[in-house]
């Protein structure tokens, strides 16, 4: 538990417009001695807060190094329901796994699970998502009133929300690659895994898992992943504030979800098409029962990829992995 004095120091350090706060001002304000102020600052640093101390000026909180924890993620979150109930783990096998369990135990819509790192991060089709410390790993429980066949639209909607979030931190927006990869300079910066629990005609819940390579050091990844992956840190050349990024992500996702439920898939489809640079390019789609090759035309109203074959026929692709180019 955070003590009341510690919380008050944090409030003072966070006040907008304050550059440095002198030890004297802090001690007057809190009614404690200068050495007690120093002890409090040391305790906050031990909790992960980077607080600069400049002689004759005082203390200042570095915003970028806001620690990544549930207190920070919840504070200042402006969403209506996404993230209002939040489970934070330092280390967990998979946030999707935890979220599915919570959803089965009747967790409310909007409940989220966040992890600092994952030991068994999941990709699609039983693949692995490398999840070292410094990345963003979250799963969101949604209970949309839709039929299971409409669920793929939810992953495409998520791809749009993630792309818009990441775009705020980059000089150029990332591109989306069907079904839901996010690429920067041709390398994967984020992935989405939506897992569903449903009956024939009704979705009980969808857990949307999002992994974004934010500050994780990519050098530690297995070579085959390192070569095809990048991170925001790598692109920007500096670490980014993960708390702020995650809060923005929840806001954007909530807005898109709301819009999707009110207006349907058309606005999502249009946004997705704007973010995708696949149109007109040659694609090879590897499916479990074969390969489809042709020119990508875009996505249809169900979120399926449309590919014009050499014969001129247009094929609807609903699953598989896309390689852009003719390989
Ligand atoms: C995905 O699968 O891209 C879905 C990733 C979803 C991860 C999130 S993290 C939070 C939540 N909890 C989970 O357990 N999962 C979700 P897929 O399209 O199958 O891509 C997997 C492939 O991407 C792997 O086979 C690697 O080639 C590559 N890959 C693995 N880790 C990566 C990383 N950190 N960055 C970029 N590429 C990676």
Short mmCIF file of N, CA and C in Angstrom, two decimals, residues 54-159:
data_model
loop_
_atom_site.label_atom_id
_atom_site.label_comp_id
_atom_site.label_asym_id
_atom_site.label_seq_id
_atom_site.Cartn_x
_atom_site.Cartn_y
_atom_site.Cartn_z
N UNK A 54 18.22 18.12 -8.38
CA UNK A 54 19.22 19.09 -8.83
C UNK A 54 19.50 20.06 -7.68
N UNK A 55 20.77 20.14 -7.24
CA UNK A 55 21.09 21.03 -6.11
C UNK A 55 20.62 22.46 -6.40
N UNK A 56 20.13 23.08 -5.39
CA UNK A 56 19.60 24.46 -5.40
C UNK A 56 18.31 24.62 -6.23
N UNK A 57 17.86 23.58 -6.90
CA UNK A 57 16.57 23.67 -7.60
C UNK A 57 15.52 22.78 -6.92
N UNK A 58 15.87 21.52 -6.75
CA UNK A 58 14.93 20.62 -6.10
C UNK A 58 14.70 19.34 -6.89
N UNK A 59 13.47 18.83 -6.77
CA UNK A 59 13.15 17.53 -7.36
C UNK A 59 12.24 17.69 -8.57
N UNK A 60 12.41 16.76 -9.53
CA UNK A 60 11.51 16.76 -10.68
C UNK A 60 11.27 15.33 -11.14
N UNK A 61 10.02 15.05 -11.45
CA UNK A 61 9.65 13.71 -11.89
C UNK A 61 9.83 13.61 -13.40
N UNK A 62 10.55 12.58 -13.83
CA UNK A 62 10.71 12.38 -15.26
C UNK A 62 9.50 11.63 -15.79
N UNK A 63 8.78 12.21 -16.74
CA UNK A 63 7.51 11.64 -17.19
C UNK A 63 7.72 10.32 -17.94
N UNK A 64 8.74 10.27 -18.78
CA UNK A 64 8.97 9.08 -19.60
C UNK A 64 9.13 7.83 -18.72
N UNK A 65 9.74 8.03 -17.55
CA UNK A 65 10.03 6.85 -16.75
C UNK A 65 8.92 6.52 -15.75
N UNK A 66 7.72 7.05 -15.99
CA UNK A 66 6.59 6.67 -15.16
C UNK A 66 6.53 5.15 -15.09
N UNK A 67 6.61 4.55 -13.91
CA UNK A 67 6.69 3.09 -13.90
C UNK A 67 5.44 2.45 -14.48
N UNK A 68 5.63 1.25 -14.93
CA UNK A 68 4.55 0.54 -15.61
C UNK A 68 3.88 -0.34 -14.58
N UNK A 69 2.80 0.15 -14.01
CA UNK A 69 2.07 -0.65 -13.04
C UNK A 69 0.59 -0.30 -13.07
N UNK A 70 -0.21 -1.05 -12.29
CA UNK A 70 -1.66 -0.84 -12.34
C UNK A 70 -2.09 0.53 -11.84
N UNK A 71 -1.36 1.06 -10.83
CA UNK A 71 -1.75 2.38 -10.28
C UNK A 71 -1.64 3.41 -11.39
N UNK A 72 -0.51 3.40 -12.10
CA UNK A 72 -0.28 4.40 -13.14
C UNK A 72 -1.25 4.23 -14.31
N UNK A 73 -1.48 2.98 -14.71
CA UNK A 73 -2.35 2.76 -15.87
C UNK A 73 -3.78 3.21 -15.55
N UNK A 74 -4.20 2.99 -14.31
CA UNK A 74 -5.57 3.38 -13.95
C UNK A 74 -5.71 4.88 -13.76
N UNK A 75 -4.62 5.53 -13.31
CA UNK A 75 -4.77 6.95 -12.99
C UNK A 75 -4.77 7.79 -14.27
N UNK A 76 -5.83 8.55 -14.43
CA UNK A 76 -5.97 9.41 -15.61
C UNK A 76 -6.53 8.68 -16.82
N UNK A 77 -6.96 7.44 -16.65
CA UNK A 77 -7.57 6.70 -17.78
C UNK A 77 -8.96 7.28 -18.04
N UNK A 78 -9.22 7.66 -19.30
CA UNK A 78 -10.48 8.37 -19.56
C UNK A 78 -11.55 7.51 -20.24
N UNK A 79 -11.33 6.22 -20.31
CA UNK A 79 -12.31 5.35 -20.97
C UNK A 79 -13.56 5.17 -20.09
N UNK A 80 -14.65 4.71 -20.73
CA UNK A 80 -15.88 4.42 -19.98
C UNK A 80 -15.81 3.03 -19.35
N UNK A 81 -15.32 2.04 -20.10
CA UNK A 81 -15.34 0.69 -19.54
C UNK A 81 -14.07 -0.12 -19.81
N UNK A 82 -13.33 0.17 -20.88
CA UNK A 82 -12.12 -0.64 -21.12
C UNK A 82 -11.03 -0.24 -20.13
N UNK A 83 -10.57 -1.19 -19.36
CA UNK A 83 -9.51 -0.93 -18.38
C UNK A 83 -10.02 -0.51 -17.02
N UNK A 84 -11.34 -0.40 -16.85
CA UNK A 84 -11.89 0.00 -15.55
C UNK A 84 -11.64 -1.11 -14.52
N UNK A 85 -11.59 -2.33 -14.99
CA UNK A 85 -11.18 -3.43 -14.11
C UNK A 85 -9.88 -3.97 -14.73
N UNK A 86 -8.82 -3.93 -13.92
CA UNK A 86 -7.49 -4.18 -14.50
C UNK A 86 -6.68 -5.15 -13.65
N UNK A 87 -6.12 -6.14 -14.29
CA UNK A 87 -5.25 -7.10 -13.60
C UNK A 87 -3.85 -6.94 -14.17
N UNK A 88 -2.89 -6.63 -13.31
CA UNK A 88 -1.52 -6.41 -13.78
C UNK A 88 -0.61 -7.51 -13.25
N UNK A 89 0.18 -8.10 -14.14
CA UNK A 89 1.13 -9.15 -13.73
C UNK A 89 2.54 -8.76 -14.15
N UNK A 90 3.49 -8.98 -13.25
CA UNK A 90 4.91 -8.75 -13.62
C UNK A 90 5.33 -9.79 -14.66
N UNK A 91 4.93 -11.02 -14.42
CA UNK A 91 5.36 -12.12 -15.29
C UNK A 91 4.22 -13.15 -15.32
N UNK A 92 3.76 -13.47 -16.50
CA UNK A 92 2.65 -14.42 -16.59
C UNK A 92 2.84 -15.24 -17.87
N UNK A 93 2.27 -16.43 -17.94
CA UNK A 93 2.43 -17.19 -19.19
C UNK A 93 1.83 -16.42 -20.37
N UNK A 94 0.53 -16.04 -20.27
CA UNK A 94 -0.13 -15.37 -21.39
C UNK A 94 -1.31 -14.56 -20.86
N UNK A 95 -1.37 -13.29 -21.24
CA UNK A 95 -2.50 -12.46 -20.78
C UNK A 95 -3.81 -12.96 -21.39
N UNK A 96 -3.76 -13.52 -22.60
CA UNK A 96 -4.98 -14.07 -23.20
C UNK A 96 -5.52 -15.23 -22.36
N UNK A 97 -4.58 -16.08 -21.92
CA UNK A 97 -4.99 -17.23 -21.12
C UNK A 97 -5.70 -16.76 -19.85
N UNK A 98 -5.09 -15.77 -19.17
CA UNK A 98 -5.69 -15.24 -17.93
C UNK A 98 -7.04 -14.61 -18.23
N UNK A 99 -7.12 -13.82 -19.31
CA UNK A 99 -8.36 -13.11 -19.63
C UNK A 99 -9.48 -14.11 -19.96
N UNK A 100 -9.14 -15.19 -20.65
CA UNK A 100 -10.16 -16.19 -20.99
C UNK A 100 -10.71 -16.81 -19.70
N UNK A 101 -9.81 -17.09 -18.76
CA UNK A 101 -10.26 -17.66 -17.48
C UNK A 101 -11.20 -16.67 -16.78
N UNK A 102 -10.78 -15.38 -16.74
CA UNK A 102 -11.61 -14.37 -16.07
C UNK A 102 -12.97 -14.23 -16.76
N UNK A 103 -12.94 -14.27 -18.09
CA UNK A 103 -14.20 -14.12 -18.84
C UNK A 103 -15.14 -15.29 -18.53
N UNK A 104 -14.58 -16.48 -18.40
CA UNK A 104 -15.41 -17.65 -18.07
C UNK A 104 -15.97 -17.54 -16.66
N UNK A 105 -15.23 -16.77 -15.80
CA UNK A 105 -15.72 -16.56 -14.42
C UNK A 105 -16.61 -15.32 -14.37
N UNK A 106 -17.13 -14.88 -15.52
CA UNK A 106 -18.09 -13.76 -15.62
C UNK A 106 -17.49 -12.36 -15.43
N UNK A 107 -16.22 -12.18 -15.73
CA UNK A 107 -15.64 -10.83 -15.63
C UNK A 107 -16.41 -9.88 -16.55
N UNK A 108 -16.49 -8.63 -16.13
CA UNK A 108 -17.27 -7.64 -16.89
C UNK A 108 -16.61 -7.31 -18.22
N UNK A 109 -17.43 -6.86 -19.15
CA UNK A 109 -16.90 -6.39 -20.42
C UNK A 109 -15.95 -5.22 -20.14
N UNK A 110 -14.83 -5.21 -20.81
CA UNK A 110 -13.86 -4.13 -20.63
C UNK A 110 -12.74 -4.49 -19.66
N UNK A 111 -12.89 -5.62 -18.97
CA UNK A 111 -11.83 -6.06 -18.05
C UNK A 111 -10.55 -6.31 -18.87
N UNK A 112 -9.43 -5.84 -18.34
CA UNK A 112 -8.17 -6.03 -19.07
C UNK A 112 -7.13 -6.74 -18.21
N UNK A 113 -6.24 -7.43 -18.89
CA UNK A 113 -5.09 -8.05 -18.23
C UNK A 113 -3.85 -7.46 -18.90
N UNK A 114 -2.89 -7.05 -18.08
CA UNK A 114 -1.65 -6.46 -18.61
C UNK A 114 -0.47 -7.20 -18.00
N UNK A 115 0.58 -7.41 -18.78
CA UNK A 115 1.77 -8.04 -18.21
C UNK A 115 3.03 -7.28 -18.61
N UNK A 116 3.98 -7.28 -17.70
CA UNK A 116 5.30 -6.70 -18.00
C UNK A 116 6.02 -7.63 -18.98
N UNK A 117 5.92 -8.92 -18.74
CA UNK A 117 6.46 -9.89 -19.71
C UNK A 117 5.65 -11.19 -19.66
N UNK A 118 5.75 -11.96 -20.72
CA UNK A 118 5.02 -13.24 -20.79
C UNK A 118 6.01 -14.37 -21.08
N UNK A 119 5.81 -15.49 -20.38
CA UNK A 119 6.71 -16.62 -20.63
C UNK A 119 6.16 -17.52 -21.72
N UNK A 120 4.84 -17.43 -21.98
CA UNK A 120 4.24 -18.28 -23.02
C UNK A 120 3.30 -17.48 -23.90
N UNK A 121 3.75 -16.30 -24.34
CA UNK A 121 2.91 -15.44 -25.20
C UNK A 121 2.47 -16.20 -26.43
N UNK A 122 1.18 -16.10 -26.77
CA UNK A 122 0.64 -16.88 -27.88
C UNK A 122 0.49 -16.05 -29.14
N UNK A 123 0.81 -16.66 -30.26
CA UNK A 123 0.48 -16.10 -31.56
C UNK A 123 -0.68 -16.89 -32.14
N UNK A 124 -1.00 -16.69 -33.40
CA UNK A 124 -2.07 -17.46 -34.02
C UNK A 124 -1.58 -18.87 -34.33
N UNK A 125 -2.52 -19.77 -34.50
CA UNK A 125 -2.23 -21.15 -34.93
C UNK A 125 -1.13 -21.83 -34.11
N UNK A 126 -1.18 -21.59 -32.81
CA UNK A 126 -0.24 -22.24 -31.91
C UNK A 126 1.18 -21.68 -31.94
N UNK A 127 1.36 -20.55 -32.64
CA UNK A 127 2.71 -19.97 -32.69
C UNK A 127 3.01 -19.19 -31.42
N UNK A 128 4.25 -18.73 -31.32
CA UNK A 128 4.70 -18.07 -30.10
C UNK A 128 4.83 -16.57 -30.34
N UNK A 129 4.50 -15.78 -29.31
CA UNK A 129 4.75 -14.35 -29.37
C UNK A 129 5.84 -14.03 -28.35
N UNK A 130 7.00 -13.64 -28.85
CA UNK A 130 8.12 -13.33 -27.96
C UNK A 130 7.75 -12.10 -27.12
N UNK A 131 7.85 -12.23 -25.81
CA UNK A 131 7.32 -11.18 -24.94
C UNK A 131 8.29 -10.76 -23.84
N UNK A 132 9.46 -10.22 -24.24
CA UNK A 132 10.40 -9.79 -23.19
C UNK A 132 9.91 -8.54 -22.48
N UNK A 133 10.50 -8.28 -21.33
CA UNK A 133 10.18 -7.09 -20.55
C UNK A 133 10.39 -5.83 -21.41
N UNK A 134 9.52 -4.85 -21.23
CA UNK A 134 9.66 -3.60 -22.00
C UNK A 134 8.63 -3.49 -23.12
N UNK A 135 7.99 -4.61 -23.45
CA UNK A 135 6.94 -4.57 -24.48
C UNK A 135 5.59 -4.27 -23.87
N UNK A 136 4.59 -4.23 -24.71
CA UNK A 136 3.22 -4.02 -24.22
C UNK A 136 2.42 -5.27 -24.55
N UNK A 137 1.88 -5.89 -23.51
CA UNK A 137 1.11 -7.12 -23.68
C UNK A 137 -0.20 -6.96 -22.92
N UNK A 138 -1.29 -6.93 -23.64
CA UNK A 138 -2.56 -6.76 -22.96
C UNK A 138 -3.66 -7.58 -23.62
N UNK A 139 -4.65 -7.98 -22.84
CA UNK A 139 -5.82 -8.69 -23.36
C UNK A 139 -7.06 -8.01 -22.81
N UNK A 140 -8.03 -7.84 -23.70
CA UNK A 140 -9.25 -7.11 -23.33
C UNK A 140 -10.45 -8.04 -23.54
N UNK A 141 -11.32 -8.09 -22.55
CA UNK A 141 -12.52 -8.92 -22.66
C UNK A 141 -13.66 -8.08 -23.24
N UNK A 142 -14.20 -8.53 -24.38
CA UNK A 142 -15.36 -7.85 -24.97
C UNK A 142 -16.49 -8.85 -25.12
N UNK A 143 -17.71 -8.35 -24.99
CA UNK A 143 -18.88 -9.22 -25.14
C UNK A 143 -19.82 -8.62 -26.18
N UNK A 144 -19.37 -8.59 -27.44
CA UNK A 144 -20.19 -7.95 -28.47
C UNK A 144 -21.43 -8.78 -28.82
N UNK A 145 -22.55 -8.10 -29.07
CA UNK A 145 -23.77 -8.83 -29.44
C UNK A 145 -23.74 -9.19 -30.93
N UNK A 146 -22.81 -10.07 -31.30
CA UNK A 146 -22.67 -10.43 -32.71
C UNK A 146 -22.63 -11.95 -32.87
N UNK A 147 -22.77 -12.39 -34.10
CA UNK A 147 -22.69 -13.82 -34.40
C UNK A 147 -21.21 -14.19 -34.60
N UNK A 148 -20.84 -15.45 -34.31
CA UNK A 148 -19.43 -15.86 -34.45
C UNK A 148 -18.83 -15.55 -35.82
N UNK A 149 -19.65 -15.64 -36.88
CA UNK A 149 -19.07 -15.41 -38.22
C UNK A 149 -18.63 -13.96 -38.41
N UNK A 150 -19.12 -13.05 -37.55
CA UNK A 150 -18.72 -11.64 -37.66
C UNK A 150 -17.48 -11.31 -36.82
N UNK A 151 -17.00 -12.31 -36.08
CA UNK A 151 -15.88 -12.05 -35.17
C UNK A 151 -14.60 -11.57 -35.87
N UNK A 152 -14.28 -12.06 -37.10
CA UNK A 152 -13.05 -11.56 -37.72
C UNK A 152 -13.03 -10.04 -37.89
N UNK A 153 -14.23 -9.46 -37.99
CA UNK A 153 -14.30 -8.00 -38.11
C UNK A 153 -13.71 -7.31 -36.88
N UNK A 154 -13.85 -7.99 -35.73
CA UNK A 154 -13.34 -7.41 -34.48
C UNK A 154 -11.81 -7.33 -34.49
N UNK A 155 -11.15 -8.33 -35.09
CA UNK A 155 -9.67 -8.26 -35.14
C UNK A 155 -9.23 -7.16 -36.07
N UNK A 156 -9.97 -6.97 -37.17
CA UNK A 156 -9.59 -5.90 -38.10
C UNK A 156 -9.83 -4.54 -37.45
N UNK A 157 -10.90 -4.43 -36.69
CA UNK A 157 -11.18 -3.19 -35.95
C UNK A 157 -10.05 -2.91 -34.95
N UNK A 158 -9.59 -3.98 -34.30
CA UNK A 158 -8.49 -3.81 -33.34
C UNK A 158 -7.23 -3.36 -34.06
N UNK A 159 -6.98 -3.94 -35.23
CA UNK A 159 -5.78 -3.55 -35.99
C UNK A 159 -5.80 -2.05 -36.29
#
